[in-house]
mmCIF file of C-alpha atoms in Angstrom:
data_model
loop_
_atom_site.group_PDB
_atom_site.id
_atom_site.type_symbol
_atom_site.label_atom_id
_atom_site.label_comp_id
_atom_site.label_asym_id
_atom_site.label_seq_id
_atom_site.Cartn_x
_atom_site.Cartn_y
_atom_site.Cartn_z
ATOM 1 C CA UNK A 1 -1.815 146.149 129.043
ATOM 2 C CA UNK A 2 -1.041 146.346 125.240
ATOM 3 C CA UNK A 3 -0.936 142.667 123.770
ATOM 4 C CA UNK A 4 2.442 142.857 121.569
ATOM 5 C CA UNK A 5 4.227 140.659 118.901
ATOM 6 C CA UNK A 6 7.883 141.308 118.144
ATOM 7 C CA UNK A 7 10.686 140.091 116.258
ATOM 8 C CA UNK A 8 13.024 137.359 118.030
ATOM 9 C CA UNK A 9 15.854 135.266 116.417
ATOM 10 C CA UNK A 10 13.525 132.201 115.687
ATOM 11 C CA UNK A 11 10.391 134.076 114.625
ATOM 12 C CA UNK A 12 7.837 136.157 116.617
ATOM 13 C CA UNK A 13 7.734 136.739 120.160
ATOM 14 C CA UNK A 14 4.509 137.318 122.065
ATOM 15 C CA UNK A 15 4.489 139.395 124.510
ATOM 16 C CA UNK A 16 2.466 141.975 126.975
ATOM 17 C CA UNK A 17 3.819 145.276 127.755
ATOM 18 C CA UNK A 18 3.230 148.255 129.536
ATOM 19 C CA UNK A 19 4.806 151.240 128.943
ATOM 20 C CA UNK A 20 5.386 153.847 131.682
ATOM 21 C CA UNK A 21 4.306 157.629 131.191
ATOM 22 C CA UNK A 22 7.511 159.124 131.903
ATOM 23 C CA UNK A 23 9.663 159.010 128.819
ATOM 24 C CA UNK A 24 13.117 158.440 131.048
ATOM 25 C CA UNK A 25 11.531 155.442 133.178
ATOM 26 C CA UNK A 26 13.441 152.416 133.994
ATOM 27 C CA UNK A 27 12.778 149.517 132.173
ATOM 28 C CA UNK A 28 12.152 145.746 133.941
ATOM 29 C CA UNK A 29 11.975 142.626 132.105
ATOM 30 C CA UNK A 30 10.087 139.710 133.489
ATOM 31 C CA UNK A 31 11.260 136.163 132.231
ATOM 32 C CA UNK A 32 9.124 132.676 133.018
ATOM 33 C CA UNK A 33 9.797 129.518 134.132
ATOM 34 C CA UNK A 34 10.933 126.068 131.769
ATOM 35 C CA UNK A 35 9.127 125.824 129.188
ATOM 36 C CA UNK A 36 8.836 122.469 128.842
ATOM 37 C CA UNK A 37 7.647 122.137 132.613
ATOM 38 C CA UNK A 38 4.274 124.659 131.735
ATOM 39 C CA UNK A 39 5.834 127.806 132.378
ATOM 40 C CA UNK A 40 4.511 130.693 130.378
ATOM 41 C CA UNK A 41 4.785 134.470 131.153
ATOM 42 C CA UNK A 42 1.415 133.984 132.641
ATOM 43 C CA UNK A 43 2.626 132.321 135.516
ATOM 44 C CA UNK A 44 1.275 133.493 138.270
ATOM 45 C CA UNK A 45 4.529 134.499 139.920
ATOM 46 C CA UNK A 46 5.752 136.349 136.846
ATOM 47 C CA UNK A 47 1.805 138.152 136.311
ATOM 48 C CA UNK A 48 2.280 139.715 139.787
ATOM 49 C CA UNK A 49 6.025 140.685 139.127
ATOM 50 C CA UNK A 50 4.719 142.616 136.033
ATOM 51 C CA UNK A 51 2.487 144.270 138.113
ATOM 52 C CA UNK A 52 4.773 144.899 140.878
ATOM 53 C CA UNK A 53 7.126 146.936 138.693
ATOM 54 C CA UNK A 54 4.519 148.772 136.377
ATOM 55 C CA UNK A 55 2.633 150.000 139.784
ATOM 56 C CA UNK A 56 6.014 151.548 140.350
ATOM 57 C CA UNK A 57 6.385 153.233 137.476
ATOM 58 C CA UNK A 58 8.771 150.802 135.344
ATOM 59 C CA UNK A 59 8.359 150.401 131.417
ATOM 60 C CA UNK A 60 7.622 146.531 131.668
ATOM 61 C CA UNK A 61 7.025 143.634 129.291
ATOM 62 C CA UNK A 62 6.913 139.762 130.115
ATOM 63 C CA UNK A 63 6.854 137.621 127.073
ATOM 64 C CA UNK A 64 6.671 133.888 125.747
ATOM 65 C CA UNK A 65 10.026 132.372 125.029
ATOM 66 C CA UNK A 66 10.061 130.459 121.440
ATOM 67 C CA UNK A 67 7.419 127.582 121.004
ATOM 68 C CA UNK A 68 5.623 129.438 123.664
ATOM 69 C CA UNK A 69 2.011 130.546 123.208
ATOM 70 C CA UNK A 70 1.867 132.424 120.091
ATOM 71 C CA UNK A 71 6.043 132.710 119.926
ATOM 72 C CA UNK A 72 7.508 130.611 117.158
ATOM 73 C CA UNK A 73 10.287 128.550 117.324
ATOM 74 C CA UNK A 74 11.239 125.473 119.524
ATOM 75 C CA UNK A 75 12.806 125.147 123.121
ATOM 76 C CA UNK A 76 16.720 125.581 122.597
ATOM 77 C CA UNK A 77 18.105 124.409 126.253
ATOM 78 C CA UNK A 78 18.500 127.818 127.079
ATOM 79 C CA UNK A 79 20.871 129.114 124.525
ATOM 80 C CA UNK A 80 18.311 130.115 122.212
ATOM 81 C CA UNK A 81 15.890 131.705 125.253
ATOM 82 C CA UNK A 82 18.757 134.334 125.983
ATOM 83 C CA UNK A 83 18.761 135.134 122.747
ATOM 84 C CA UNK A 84 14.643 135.605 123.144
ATOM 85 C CA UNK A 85 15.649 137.913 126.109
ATOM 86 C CA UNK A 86 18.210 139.648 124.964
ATOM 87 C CA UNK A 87 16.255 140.212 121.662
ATOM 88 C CA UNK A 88 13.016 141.204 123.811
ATOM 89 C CA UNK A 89 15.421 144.241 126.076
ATOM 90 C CA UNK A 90 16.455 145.141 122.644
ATOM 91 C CA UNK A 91 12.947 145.919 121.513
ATOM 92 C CA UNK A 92 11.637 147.679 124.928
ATOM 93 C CA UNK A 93 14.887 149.777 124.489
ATOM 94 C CA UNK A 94 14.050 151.050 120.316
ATOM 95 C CA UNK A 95 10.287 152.143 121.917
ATOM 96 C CA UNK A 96 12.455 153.994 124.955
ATOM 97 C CA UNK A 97 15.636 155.387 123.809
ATOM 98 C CA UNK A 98 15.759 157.790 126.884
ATOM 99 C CA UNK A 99 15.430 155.072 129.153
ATOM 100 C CA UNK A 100 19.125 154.574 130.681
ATOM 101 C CA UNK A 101 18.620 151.800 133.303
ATOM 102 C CA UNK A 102 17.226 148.428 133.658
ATOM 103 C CA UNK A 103 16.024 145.467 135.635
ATOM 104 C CA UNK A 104 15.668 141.587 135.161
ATOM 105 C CA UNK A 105 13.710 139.410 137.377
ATOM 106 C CA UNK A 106 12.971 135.778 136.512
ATOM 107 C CA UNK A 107 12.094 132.743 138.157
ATOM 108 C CA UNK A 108 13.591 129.490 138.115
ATOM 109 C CA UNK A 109 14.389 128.623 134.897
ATOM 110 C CA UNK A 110 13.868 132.002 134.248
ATOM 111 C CA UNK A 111 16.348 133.870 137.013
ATOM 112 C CA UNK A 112 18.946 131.062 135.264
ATOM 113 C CA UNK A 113 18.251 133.016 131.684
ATOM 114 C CA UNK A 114 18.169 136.409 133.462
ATOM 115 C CA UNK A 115 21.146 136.014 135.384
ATOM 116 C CA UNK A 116 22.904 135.289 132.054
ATOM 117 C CA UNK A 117 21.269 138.355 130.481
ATOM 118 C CA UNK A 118 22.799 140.633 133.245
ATOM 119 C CA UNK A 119 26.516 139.608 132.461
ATOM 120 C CA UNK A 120 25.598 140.968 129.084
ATOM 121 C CA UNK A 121 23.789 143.820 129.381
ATOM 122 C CA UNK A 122 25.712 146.727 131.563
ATOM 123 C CA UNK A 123 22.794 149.059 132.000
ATOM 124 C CA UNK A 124 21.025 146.311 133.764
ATOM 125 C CA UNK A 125 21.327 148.004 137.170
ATOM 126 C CA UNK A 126 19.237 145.395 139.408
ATOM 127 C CA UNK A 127 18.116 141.989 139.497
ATOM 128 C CA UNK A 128 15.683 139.643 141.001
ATOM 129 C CA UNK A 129 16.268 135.548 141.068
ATOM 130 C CA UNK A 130 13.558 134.087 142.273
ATOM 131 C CA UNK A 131 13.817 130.253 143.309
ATOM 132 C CA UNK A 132 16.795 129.882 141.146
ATOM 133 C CA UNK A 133 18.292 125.995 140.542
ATOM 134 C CA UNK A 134 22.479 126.072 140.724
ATOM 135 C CA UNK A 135 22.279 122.058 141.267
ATOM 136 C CA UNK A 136 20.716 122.202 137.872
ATOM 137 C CA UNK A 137 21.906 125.135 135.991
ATOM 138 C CA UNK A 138 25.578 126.265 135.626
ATOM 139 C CA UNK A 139 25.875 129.169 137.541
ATOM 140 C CA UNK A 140 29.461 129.876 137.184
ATOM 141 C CA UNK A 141 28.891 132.781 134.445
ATOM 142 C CA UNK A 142 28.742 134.983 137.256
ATOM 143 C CA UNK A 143 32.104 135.847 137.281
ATOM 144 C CA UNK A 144 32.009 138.445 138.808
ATOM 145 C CA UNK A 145 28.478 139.123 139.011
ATOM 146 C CA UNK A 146 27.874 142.816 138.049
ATOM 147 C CA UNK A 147 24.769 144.215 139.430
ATOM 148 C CA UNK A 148 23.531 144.137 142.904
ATOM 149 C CA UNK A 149 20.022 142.568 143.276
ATOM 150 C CA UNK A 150 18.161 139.742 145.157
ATOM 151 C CA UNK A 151 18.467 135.528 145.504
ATOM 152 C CA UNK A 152 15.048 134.538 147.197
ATOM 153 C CA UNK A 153 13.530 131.028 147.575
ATOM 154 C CA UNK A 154 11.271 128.955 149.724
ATOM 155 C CA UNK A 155 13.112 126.908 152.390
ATOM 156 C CA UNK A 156 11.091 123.684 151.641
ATOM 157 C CA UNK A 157 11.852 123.719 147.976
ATOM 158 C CA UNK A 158 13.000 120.106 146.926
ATOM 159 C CA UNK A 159 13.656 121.371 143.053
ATOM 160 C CA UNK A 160 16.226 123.857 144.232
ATOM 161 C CA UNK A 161 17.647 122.643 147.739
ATOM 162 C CA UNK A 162 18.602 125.472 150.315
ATOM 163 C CA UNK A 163 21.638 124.118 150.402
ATOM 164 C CA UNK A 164 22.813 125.221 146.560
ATOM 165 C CA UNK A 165 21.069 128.174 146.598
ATOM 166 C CA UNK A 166 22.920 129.503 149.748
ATOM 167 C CA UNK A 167 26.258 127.997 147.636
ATOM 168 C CA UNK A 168 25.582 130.437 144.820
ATOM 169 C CA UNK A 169 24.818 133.509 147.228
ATOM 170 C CA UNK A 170 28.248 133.004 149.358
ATOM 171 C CA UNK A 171 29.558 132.963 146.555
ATOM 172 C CA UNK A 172 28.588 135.406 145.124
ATOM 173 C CA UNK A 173 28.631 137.566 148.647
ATOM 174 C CA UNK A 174 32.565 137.253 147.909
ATOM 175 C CA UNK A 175 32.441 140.097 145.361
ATOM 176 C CA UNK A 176 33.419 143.592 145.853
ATOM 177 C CA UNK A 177 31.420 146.216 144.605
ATOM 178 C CA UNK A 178 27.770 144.754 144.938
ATOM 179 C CA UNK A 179 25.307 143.695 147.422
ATOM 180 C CA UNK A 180 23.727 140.496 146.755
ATOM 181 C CA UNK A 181 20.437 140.656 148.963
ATOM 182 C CA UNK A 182 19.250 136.820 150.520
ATOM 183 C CA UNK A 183 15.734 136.167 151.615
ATOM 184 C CA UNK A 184 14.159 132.799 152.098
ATOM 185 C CA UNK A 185 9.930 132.497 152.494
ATOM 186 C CA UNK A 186 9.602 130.390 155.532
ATOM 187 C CA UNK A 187 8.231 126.842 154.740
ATOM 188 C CA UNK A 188 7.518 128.122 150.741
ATOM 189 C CA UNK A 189 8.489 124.945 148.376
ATOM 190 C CA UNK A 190 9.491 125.419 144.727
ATOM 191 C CA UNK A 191 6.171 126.798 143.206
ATOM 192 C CA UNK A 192 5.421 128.912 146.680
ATOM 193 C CA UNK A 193 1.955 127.175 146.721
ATOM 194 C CA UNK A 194 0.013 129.209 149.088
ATOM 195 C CA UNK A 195 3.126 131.571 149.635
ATOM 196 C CA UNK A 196 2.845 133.747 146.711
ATOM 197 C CA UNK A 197 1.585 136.627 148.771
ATOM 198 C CA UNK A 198 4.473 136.360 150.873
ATOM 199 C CA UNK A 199 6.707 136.271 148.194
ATOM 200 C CA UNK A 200 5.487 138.860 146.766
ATOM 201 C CA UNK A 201 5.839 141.438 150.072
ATOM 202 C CA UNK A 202 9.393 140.291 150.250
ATOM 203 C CA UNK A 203 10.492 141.107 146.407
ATOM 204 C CA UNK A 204 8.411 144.527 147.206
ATOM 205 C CA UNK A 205 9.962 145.764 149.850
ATOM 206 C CA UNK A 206 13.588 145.277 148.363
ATOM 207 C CA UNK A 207 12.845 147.009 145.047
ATOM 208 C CA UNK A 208 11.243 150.003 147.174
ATOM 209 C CA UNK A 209 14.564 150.059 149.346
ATOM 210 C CA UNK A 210 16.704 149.833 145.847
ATOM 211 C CA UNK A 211 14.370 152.442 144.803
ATOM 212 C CA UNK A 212 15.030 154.831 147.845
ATOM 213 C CA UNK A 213 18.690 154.260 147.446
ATOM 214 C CA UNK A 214 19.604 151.453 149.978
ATOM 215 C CA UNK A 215 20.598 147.937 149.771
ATOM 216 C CA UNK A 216 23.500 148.697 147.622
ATOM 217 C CA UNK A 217 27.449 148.741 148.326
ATOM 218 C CA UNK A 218 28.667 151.823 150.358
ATOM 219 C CA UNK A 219 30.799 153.670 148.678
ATOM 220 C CA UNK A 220 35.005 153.276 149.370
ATOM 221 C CA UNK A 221 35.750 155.695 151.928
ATOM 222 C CA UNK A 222 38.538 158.221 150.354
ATOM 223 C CA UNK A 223 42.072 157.220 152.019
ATOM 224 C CA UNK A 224 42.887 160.683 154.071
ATOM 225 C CA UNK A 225 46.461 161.564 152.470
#
């Protein structure tokens, strides 16, 4: 898992990255919780999610937003960490030119920047938001969302109540032309302490059911002249 340092809008991002073998291989992008709250890309959350995606054959990266680790810069309330993102996709995507599609997964802070990312970036194709916080973050972007993907959080999270997050996925469920996917971990709280495993088994078994072609919109059914 190459160590890698790339070129952001504030300075150098630090990042690790895995490339996948097949020159045509979707590419996922892992983003990490608030900086200013210890998140890092080596979270544990977003270390597994790396894994999860290169094990499946993904080209992957996870990185440091700016004043992160070895990233330069200074936290910029989220405006400048899209940037980071965007900036990051952009670099994954000069080392793959073949590569066509993409995914962004990101937890809380993070699935708020990721989110974002995917209103910007049409080949992102799929999306995970893990524990994301619409009674913090403006969620309203998503208008309309344009991916299909999947909202999961703990039911005993206090940081992001159950309550907003099942706001933003009705919401959201109100679209035409996606499927957004809601799971909840059973008794998990913000930081799924001791529920990471079972996190983990949920986000797996919806990217191998993207992957075999389910858990996506049917297709309009031709009107018969």
């Amino acid at each position: 898992m190459p160590e890698v340092i790339f070129n952001g809008p504030a300075g150098r991002l630090e990042g690790r990255y895995q490339p996948s073998k097949e020159k045509s291989a979707p590419i996922a992008i892992i983003l990490h919780p608030h900086p200013q709250f210890g998140g890092t890309m080596n979270n544990q959350i977003v270390y597994q999610l790396f894994y999860m995606f290169q094990k499946r054959g993904f080209t992957t990266l996870r990185f440091n937003f700016r004043g992160i680790g070895r990233s330069q810069g200074e936290f910029d309330h989220g405006a400048g960490e899209l940037s980071d993102a965007a900036s990051a996709l952009d670099w994954v995507q000069s080392l793959h030119p073949d590569s066509k599609n993409c995914w962004v997964a990101g937890y809380s802070f993070g699935a708020w920047i990721g989110m974002q990312l995917l209103m910007r970036r049409p080949e992102i194709e799929g999306f995970m938001s893990i524990a994301p916080q619409p009674n913090t973050y403006d969620f309203s972007f998503l208008a309309p969302c344009p991916s299909s993907g999947l909202i999961i959080h703990g039911n005993a999270d206090k940081v992001a109540p159950e309550k907003d997050v099942v706001g933003l996925v009705e919401k959201l469920k109100t679209q035409k032309g996606i499927l957004i996917t809601h799971r909840t971990v059973e008794g998990a709280n913000h930081f799924f302490n001791g529920q990471v495993d079972n996190l983990m088994a949920q986000c797996e078994d919806y990217l191998d059911r993207r992957l075999e072609g389910e858990l996506v919109p049917e297709p309009a059914a031709k009107r018969i002249r």
